[in-house]
Amino acid sequence: MTRLIVADAYNDARIDVFLSENIDGLSRNTAQRIISEGHVTINNRGITKNTRLKTGDEVVCITPSPTPSEAEAEAIPLDIVYEDADIIVINKPQRMVVHPAAGHHSGTLVNALLHHCGDSLSGIGGAQRPGIVHRLDKDTSGLIVVAKNDAAHSSLTNQLANREIGRIYQAICLGNIKKDSQDVNVPIGRHPQDRKKMAPITHEKRKSREALTHISVLERMPRFTLIEAKLHTGRTHQIRVHLSYMGHPVLGDLLYGLKKPPLGLTSQVLHAKKLSLRHPSTNELMDFEIPLPDYFLQALEKVRRVT
C-alpha cells in the first residue's frame, strides 16, 4: 500500500497522471486499471480516473499483485451439463471464480477448462478469459456456457447483445415480496463511493446502463421469499442490485445485504438454474435446466423453519 500527500505542483492534476509519476514502475494505463478496480481512494473516498486532485489530498493506492500473462491448466473436476465441438455448458459450483484476476490466480473455472479442453477454447476472451462469454459471481452457482472456438464465441456474444440468450435464476430473499410478479427496470452503474460495488442509478447525470429484471415469487415464508429472476439485460451484479433496491436483498449477500445475515448464511443463495441459447452451428434452440444444489436446498430448509 502506498500513501501519498498531494503537493502544490499537482493541484488540479488528474489522479492517473499523479500516480504514474509518483509510484515507481506504475504506468498510466495500469494506474487507470487499478483506479477502475477500486484500489485507489482520495481522502477515503472512491474515485474515477478523471478525478482531479487538490493540494493536501491524501491518496491511498493498493497495487494488486501482478496477474500471470496466461492462465494455467489445472486438474479441477467439472460438472459438465453439455459439450460438443462448439460449446461446453458447465454447472459452476458456489465459491468458484470464473477467470483469473487479482487475488485469484488459480482454482478458477478457466484453469479447469484449460485442463479439460486443452487448446480448444476460443481465444477472443484473451489469455486470462479464453472462451468466456458471460460470467457468474464467485458465490453464484449454476449454468454458464463457454465457447470452444471463435465462431461460436462471436455467435454467443451476438446472442447476448441481442437479448436472445435466456438466463433464469432462483434466489432466497430477505423479507416478504408482496407482488407475485414484477419488472425491475432501474439503470445500474458503478457505486459513487465504493468502486467494488454497483448501484441503482436514478439520477440522469450519472453514468449508467439500462438494466431490466423480471421477478416472480415462487414461495413466501414469514421472513423470506423464494423467487425466480429472469435477466433481460446482463449488468454486473444485476439481480443482487435490483433485489437490494427493492428492499429484499439476497440472503447471505454481504455486499448488498446485511453484514450479519440471519441463520449464519454468509454466502449468497443465488443459483443460475436455466439457460437457453441457439447453437452456434445448427441454430437449434437449446434449453438447459439443473436442480438446486445442496447448499441452496439446505438454506431453503432452514428458512422454512423460521417463524
Short mmCIF file of C-alpha atoms in Angstrom, two decimals:
data_model
loop_
_atom_site.label_atom_id
_atom_site.label_comp_id
_atom_site.label_asym_id
_atom_site.label_seq_id
_atom_site.Cartn_x
_atom_site.Cartn_y
_atom_site.Cartn_z
CA MET A 1 0.00 0.00 0.00
CA THR A 2 1.27 3.46 -0.92
CA ARG A 3 0.09 6.60 0.89
CA LEU A 4 0.83 9.98 -0.73
CA ILE A 5 0.03 13.62 0.08
CA VAL A 6 -0.60 15.85 -2.92
CA ALA A 7 1.91 18.69 -3.25
CA ASP A 8 1.18 22.13 -4.77
CA ALA A 9 2.72 21.06 -8.07
CA TYR A 10 -0.07 18.52 -8.59
CA ASN A 11 -3.02 20.75 -7.67
CA ASP A 12 -5.76 20.11 -10.29
CA ALA A 13 -3.76 17.21 -11.83
CA ARG A 14 -5.53 14.03 -12.90
CA ILE A 15 -5.16 11.16 -10.43
CA ASP A 16 -3.87 8.69 -13.06
CA VAL A 17 -1.11 11.11 -14.06
CA PHE A 18 -0.20 11.72 -10.43
CA LEU A 19 0.08 8.01 -9.65
CA SER A 20 2.15 7.18 -12.73
CA GLU A 21 4.60 9.97 -11.87
CA ASN A 22 4.87 9.18 -8.17
CA ILE A 23 4.91 5.37 -7.95
CA ASP A 24 7.93 3.63 -9.47
CA GLY A 25 7.09 1.19 -12.27
CA LEU A 26 3.42 2.19 -12.48
CA SER A 27 2.32 3.14 -15.99
CA ARG A 28 -0.62 5.46 -16.65
CA ASN A 29 -2.60 2.59 -18.20
CA THR A 30 -2.02 0.43 -15.12
CA ALA A 31 -2.97 3.37 -12.90
CA GLN A 32 -6.26 3.72 -14.77
CA ARG A 33 -6.94 0.00 -14.42
CA ILE A 34 -6.37 -0.16 -10.67
CA ILE A 35 -8.46 3.00 -10.23
CA SER A 36 -11.34 1.37 -12.11
CA GLU A 37 -10.95 -1.74 -9.94
CA GLY A 38 -11.40 0.34 -6.78
CA HIS A 39 -7.83 0.13 -5.46
CA VAL A 40 -7.31 3.90 -5.13
CA THR A 41 -9.01 6.36 -2.77
CA ILE A 42 -8.67 10.08 -2.13
CA ASN A 43 -9.43 11.15 1.41
CA ASN A 44 -11.01 7.71 1.95
CA ARG A 45 -13.47 8.15 -0.93
CA GLY A 46 -13.80 6.24 -4.21
CA ILE A 47 -12.78 7.99 -7.43
CA THR A 48 -12.59 7.70 -11.22
CA LYS A 49 -9.57 8.03 -13.50
CA ASN A 50 -10.70 11.59 -14.38
CA THR A 51 -10.72 12.80 -10.76
CA ARG A 52 -8.71 15.98 -10.22
CA LEU A 53 -6.52 16.46 -7.17
CA LYS A 54 -6.27 19.29 -4.69
CA THR A 55 -3.24 20.28 -2.65
CA GLY A 56 -3.18 18.33 0.60
CA ASP A 57 -5.33 15.44 -0.60
CA GLU A 58 -4.38 12.06 0.85
CA VAL A 59 -4.09 9.40 -1.85
CA VAL A 60 -4.01 5.72 -0.91
CA CYS A 61 -3.12 3.20 -3.60
CA ILE A 62 -3.17 -0.57 -3.14
CA THR A 63 -1.26 -2.10 -6.04
CA PRO A 64 -2.57 -5.62 -6.76
CA SER A 65 -0.14 -8.47 -7.20
CA PRO A 66 0.80 -8.90 -10.86
CA THR A 67 -1.53 -11.22 -12.72
CA PRO A 68 0.06 -14.03 -14.77
CA SER A 69 0.14 -13.31 -18.51
CA GLU A 70 -1.69 -16.57 -19.18
CA ALA A 71 -3.91 -18.81 -17.13
CA GLU A 72 -2.53 -22.27 -16.43
CA ALA A 73 -4.34 -25.58 -16.79
CA GLU A 74 -5.33 -27.27 -13.52
CA ALA A 75 -6.91 -30.67 -12.98
CA ILE A 76 -10.11 -29.43 -11.32
CA PRO A 77 -13.27 -31.54 -11.70
CA LEU A 78 -16.04 -30.01 -13.81
CA ASP A 79 -19.77 -30.69 -13.72
CA ILE A 80 -20.39 -30.79 -17.48
CA VAL A 81 -24.04 -30.46 -18.50
CA TYR A 82 -23.41 -30.50 -22.27
CA GLU A 83 -20.41 -30.47 -24.59
CA ASP A 84 -19.72 -30.65 -28.32
CA ALA A 85 -17.15 -29.20 -30.73
CA ASP A 86 -18.53 -25.65 -30.35
CA ILE A 87 -19.71 -25.13 -26.79
CA ILE A 88 -19.47 -26.51 -23.30
CA VAL A 89 -22.14 -25.85 -20.66
CA ILE A 90 -20.95 -26.09 -17.07
CA ASN A 91 -22.76 -26.23 -13.75
CA LYS A 92 -20.41 -23.94 -11.79
CA PRO A 93 -20.23 -24.60 -8.05
CA GLN A 94 -20.57 -21.87 -5.48
CA ARG A 95 -17.25 -20.25 -4.44
CA MET A 96 -15.53 -20.93 -7.78
CA VAL A 97 -14.21 -17.81 -9.55
CA VAL A 98 -14.81 -17.80 -13.31
CA HIS A 99 -11.49 -16.42 -14.54
CA PRO A 100 -8.12 -15.47 -13.03
CA ALA A 101 -7.81 -11.96 -11.63
CA ALA A 102 -6.02 -10.17 -8.81
CA GLY A 103 -6.22 -12.40 -5.75
CA HIS A 104 -7.48 -15.40 -7.73
CA HIS A 105 -4.71 -16.72 -9.96
CA SER A 106 -5.64 -20.39 -9.67
CA GLY A 107 -8.56 -22.66 -8.93
CA THR A 108 -10.83 -20.84 -11.37
CA LEU A 109 -13.22 -22.19 -13.96
CA VAL A 110 -10.80 -21.11 -16.70
CA ASN A 111 -7.98 -23.11 -15.10
CA ALA A 112 -10.24 -26.16 -15.07
CA LEU A 113 -11.41 -25.60 -18.66
CA LEU A 114 -7.85 -25.33 -19.95
CA HIS A 115 -7.09 -28.74 -18.47
CA HIS A 116 -10.28 -30.30 -19.84
CA CYS A 117 -10.32 -28.65 -23.29
CA GLY A 118 -6.65 -28.08 -23.98
CA ASP A 119 -6.27 -25.63 -26.86
CA SER A 120 -9.89 -25.99 -28.00
CA LEU A 121 -11.19 -22.78 -26.41
CA SER A 122 -11.99 -19.52 -28.16
CA GLY A 123 -9.15 -17.02 -27.99
CA ILE A 124 -11.42 -14.00 -28.20
CA GLY A 125 -11.53 -13.58 -24.43
CA GLY A 126 -7.73 -13.27 -24.26
CA ALA A 127 -5.14 -15.25 -22.31
CA GLN A 128 -6.97 -14.83 -18.99
CA ARG A 129 -10.52 -15.41 -20.24
CA PRO A 130 -10.40 -17.94 -23.09
CA GLY A 131 -13.88 -18.95 -24.20
CA ILE A 132 -15.67 -16.89 -21.57
CA VAL A 133 -18.82 -15.31 -22.99
CA HIS A 134 -20.58 -14.30 -19.77
CA ARG A 135 -19.77 -14.79 -16.12
CA LEU A 136 -21.21 -15.67 -12.75
CA ASP A 137 -20.12 -14.16 -9.44
CA LYS A 138 -17.89 -16.30 -7.24
CA ASP A 139 -20.71 -17.12 -4.82
CA THR A 140 -23.36 -17.62 -7.52
CA SER A 141 -23.73 -21.22 -8.65
CA GLY A 142 -25.23 -22.63 -11.82
CA LEU A 143 -25.20 -22.68 -15.59
CA ILE A 144 -22.59 -20.96 -17.71
CA VAL A 145 -21.82 -21.51 -21.40
CA VAL A 146 -18.26 -21.36 -22.76
CA ALA A 147 -17.20 -21.09 -26.42
CA LYS A 148 -14.74 -23.62 -27.80
CA ASN A 149 -13.90 -21.68 -30.97
CA ASP A 150 -14.00 -18.10 -32.20
CA ALA A 151 -17.04 -18.58 -34.45
CA ALA A 152 -19.03 -19.96 -31.53
CA HIS A 153 -17.83 -17.10 -29.32
CA SER A 154 -18.96 -14.48 -31.83
CA SER A 155 -22.35 -16.15 -32.21
CA LEU A 156 -22.96 -16.34 -28.47
CA THR A 157 -21.75 -12.77 -27.93
CA ASN A 158 -24.19 -11.54 -30.58
CA GLN A 159 -27.00 -13.52 -28.97
CA LEU A 160 -26.22 -11.90 -25.63
CA ALA A 161 -26.14 -8.43 -27.18
CA ASN A 162 -29.49 -9.08 -28.88
CA ARG A 163 -31.00 -10.50 -25.66
CA GLU A 164 -31.54 -13.89 -27.27
CA ILE A 165 -29.89 -15.93 -24.52
CA GLY A 166 -32.29 -16.78 -21.72
CA ARG A 167 -30.98 -16.80 -18.15
CA ILE A 168 -33.22 -17.61 -15.21
CA TYR A 169 -32.05 -17.70 -11.59
CA GLN A 170 -33.56 -18.69 -8.28
CA ALA A 171 -32.76 -16.93 -5.02
CA ILE A 172 -33.87 -16.67 -1.42
CA CYS A 173 -34.53 -13.05 -0.44
CA LEU A 174 -34.93 -11.32 2.89
CA GLY A 175 -38.45 -10.25 3.74
CA ASN A 176 -41.77 -10.86 2.04
CA ILE A 177 -42.18 -9.62 -1.54
CA LYS A 178 -45.79 -8.53 -1.94
CA LYS A 179 -46.29 -8.70 -5.70
CA ASP A 180 -46.42 -12.12 -7.35
CA SER A 181 -44.70 -10.81 -10.48
CA GLN A 182 -42.98 -7.55 -11.38
CA ASP A 183 -40.35 -5.94 -13.58
CA VAL A 184 -37.49 -4.03 -12.01
CA ASN A 185 -36.40 -1.55 -14.66
CA VAL A 186 -33.72 0.54 -12.96
CA PRO A 187 -30.39 1.51 -14.59
CA ILE A 188 -27.19 0.29 -12.93
CA GLY A 189 -23.82 1.98 -12.72
CA ARG A 190 -20.68 1.99 -10.62
CA HIS A 191 -21.22 2.95 -6.98
CA PRO A 192 -20.02 6.55 -6.46
CA GLN A 193 -18.03 5.77 -3.31
CA ASP A 194 -17.31 2.04 -3.33
CA ARG A 195 -15.70 1.02 -6.61
CA LYS A 196 -16.20 -2.68 -5.87
CA LYS A 197 -19.96 -2.24 -5.89
CA MET A 198 -22.61 -1.45 -8.46
CA ALA A 199 -25.62 0.69 -7.63
CA PRO A 200 -29.07 1.60 -8.95
CA ILE A 201 -28.82 4.94 -10.74
CA THR A 202 -31.84 7.19 -10.63
CA HIS A 203 -30.07 10.48 -11.40
CA GLU A 204 -29.93 11.33 -15.12
CA LYS A 205 -26.50 12.92 -14.90
CA ARG A 206 -24.77 9.86 -13.52
CA LYS A 207 -23.31 7.27 -15.87
CA SER A 208 -25.39 4.09 -16.01
CA ARG A 209 -26.65 1.32 -18.29
CA GLU A 210 -30.17 0.02 -18.78
CA ALA A 211 -30.98 -2.95 -16.53
CA LEU A 212 -34.21 -4.97 -16.56
CA THR A 213 -35.01 -7.97 -14.35
CA HIS A 214 -38.33 -9.82 -14.11
CA ILE A 215 -39.05 -11.12 -10.60
CA SER A 216 -41.58 -13.88 -9.89
CA VAL A 217 -42.44 -15.15 -6.42
CA LEU A 218 -42.26 -18.95 -6.06
CA GLU A 219 -42.86 -19.31 -2.31
CA ARG A 220 -43.47 -16.98 0.60
CA MET A 221 -42.32 -17.69 4.14
CA PRO A 222 -42.81 -15.49 7.24
CA ARG A 223 -39.41 -13.78 6.90
CA PHE A 224 -38.13 -14.85 3.47
CA THR A 225 -39.22 -15.22 -0.16
CA LEU A 226 -38.11 -17.78 -2.74
CA ILE A 227 -38.04 -16.03 -6.12
CA GLU A 228 -37.22 -16.60 -9.77
CA ALA A 229 -35.35 -13.84 -11.60
CA LYS A 230 -35.21 -13.60 -15.38
CA LEU A 231 -32.49 -11.42 -16.85
CA HIS A 232 -33.42 -9.23 -19.81
CA THR A 233 -30.07 -7.45 -19.62
CA GLY A 234 -26.78 -8.61 -18.16
CA ARG A 235 -25.21 -5.95 -15.96
CA THR A 236 -22.66 -6.71 -13.27
CA HIS A 237 -24.40 -7.92 -10.08
CA GLN A 238 -27.75 -7.07 -11.70
CA ILE A 239 -30.04 -9.40 -9.75
CA ARG A 240 -28.32 -8.63 -6.45
CA VAL A 241 -28.52 -4.86 -7.02
CA HIS A 242 -32.15 -4.93 -8.12
CA LEU A 243 -33.30 -7.09 -5.21
CA SER A 244 -31.43 -4.86 -2.77
CA TYR A 245 -33.06 -1.82 -4.41
CA MET A 246 -36.46 -3.47 -3.77
CA GLY A 247 -35.56 -3.81 -0.11
CA HIS A 248 -35.25 -7.58 -0.38
CA PRO A 249 -31.54 -8.43 -0.78
CA VAL A 250 -30.39 -11.96 -1.49
CA LEU A 251 -29.93 -13.99 1.68
CA GLY A 252 -26.23 -14.17 2.55
CA ASP A 253 -25.21 -11.30 0.24
CA LEU A 254 -22.67 -9.40 2.34
CA LEU A 255 -22.07 -6.73 -0.32
CA TYR A 256 -25.64 -5.60 -0.96
CA GLY A 257 -27.48 -7.04 2.04
CA LEU A 258 -26.97 -7.40 5.76
CA LYS A 259 -23.41 -7.55 7.09
CA LYS A 260 -24.62 -10.12 9.63
CA PRO A 261 -27.21 -12.18 7.71
CA PRO A 262 -29.68 -14.42 9.55
CA LEU A 263 -29.07 -18.12 10.13
CA GLY A 264 -25.31 -17.67 9.78
CA LEU A 265 -25.53 -17.82 5.96
CA THR A 266 -22.66 -15.69 4.70
CA SER A 267 -22.65 -16.72 1.03
CA GLN A 268 -25.42 -15.51 -1.23
CA VAL A 269 -28.16 -18.03 -2.01
CA LEU A 270 -28.38 -17.39 -5.76
CA HIS A 271 -28.39 -20.07 -8.45
CA ALA A 272 -28.42 -19.84 -12.27
CA LYS A 273 -30.96 -22.61 -12.85
CA LYS A 274 -31.99 -22.28 -16.51
CA LEU A 275 -30.14 -21.34 -19.68
CA SER A 276 -31.39 -21.17 -23.25
CA LEU A 277 -29.49 -20.35 -26.44
CA ARG A 278 -29.27 -21.13 -30.13
CA HIS A 279 -26.48 -23.49 -31.10
CA PRO A 280 -23.77 -21.51 -32.93
CA SER A 281 -23.52 -24.03 -35.81
CA THR A 282 -27.01 -25.53 -36.18
CA ASN A 283 -29.13 -22.62 -34.90
CA GLU A 284 -31.07 -25.19 -32.85
CA LEU A 285 -32.78 -23.78 -29.77
CA MET A 286 -31.23 -25.45 -26.73
CA ASP A 287 -32.69 -25.37 -23.21
CA PHE A 288 -30.76 -26.41 -20.12
CA GLU A 289 -32.05 -26.74 -16.57
CA ILE A 290 -30.35 -28.12 -13.47
CA PRO A 291 -31.62 -28.89 -9.95
CA LEU A 292 -30.99 -26.64 -6.99
CA PRO A 293 -27.64 -27.51 -5.37
CA ASP A 294 -27.31 -28.87 -1.85
CA TYR A 295 -26.26 -25.56 -0.26
CA PHE A 296 -29.41 -23.92 -1.66
CA LEU A 297 -31.70 -26.74 -0.52
CA GLN A 298 -30.17 -26.66 2.96
CA ALA A 299 -30.71 -22.91 3.18
CA LEU A 300 -34.29 -23.33 1.97
CA GLU A 301 -34.92 -25.94 4.66
CA LYS A 302 -33.59 -23.57 7.32
CA VAL A 303 -35.67 -20.55 6.25
CA ARG A 304 -38.86 -22.64 6.04
CA ARG A 305 -38.47 -23.46 9.75
CA VAL A 306 -38.17 -19.80 10.77
CA THR A 307 -41.42 -18.36 12.13
#
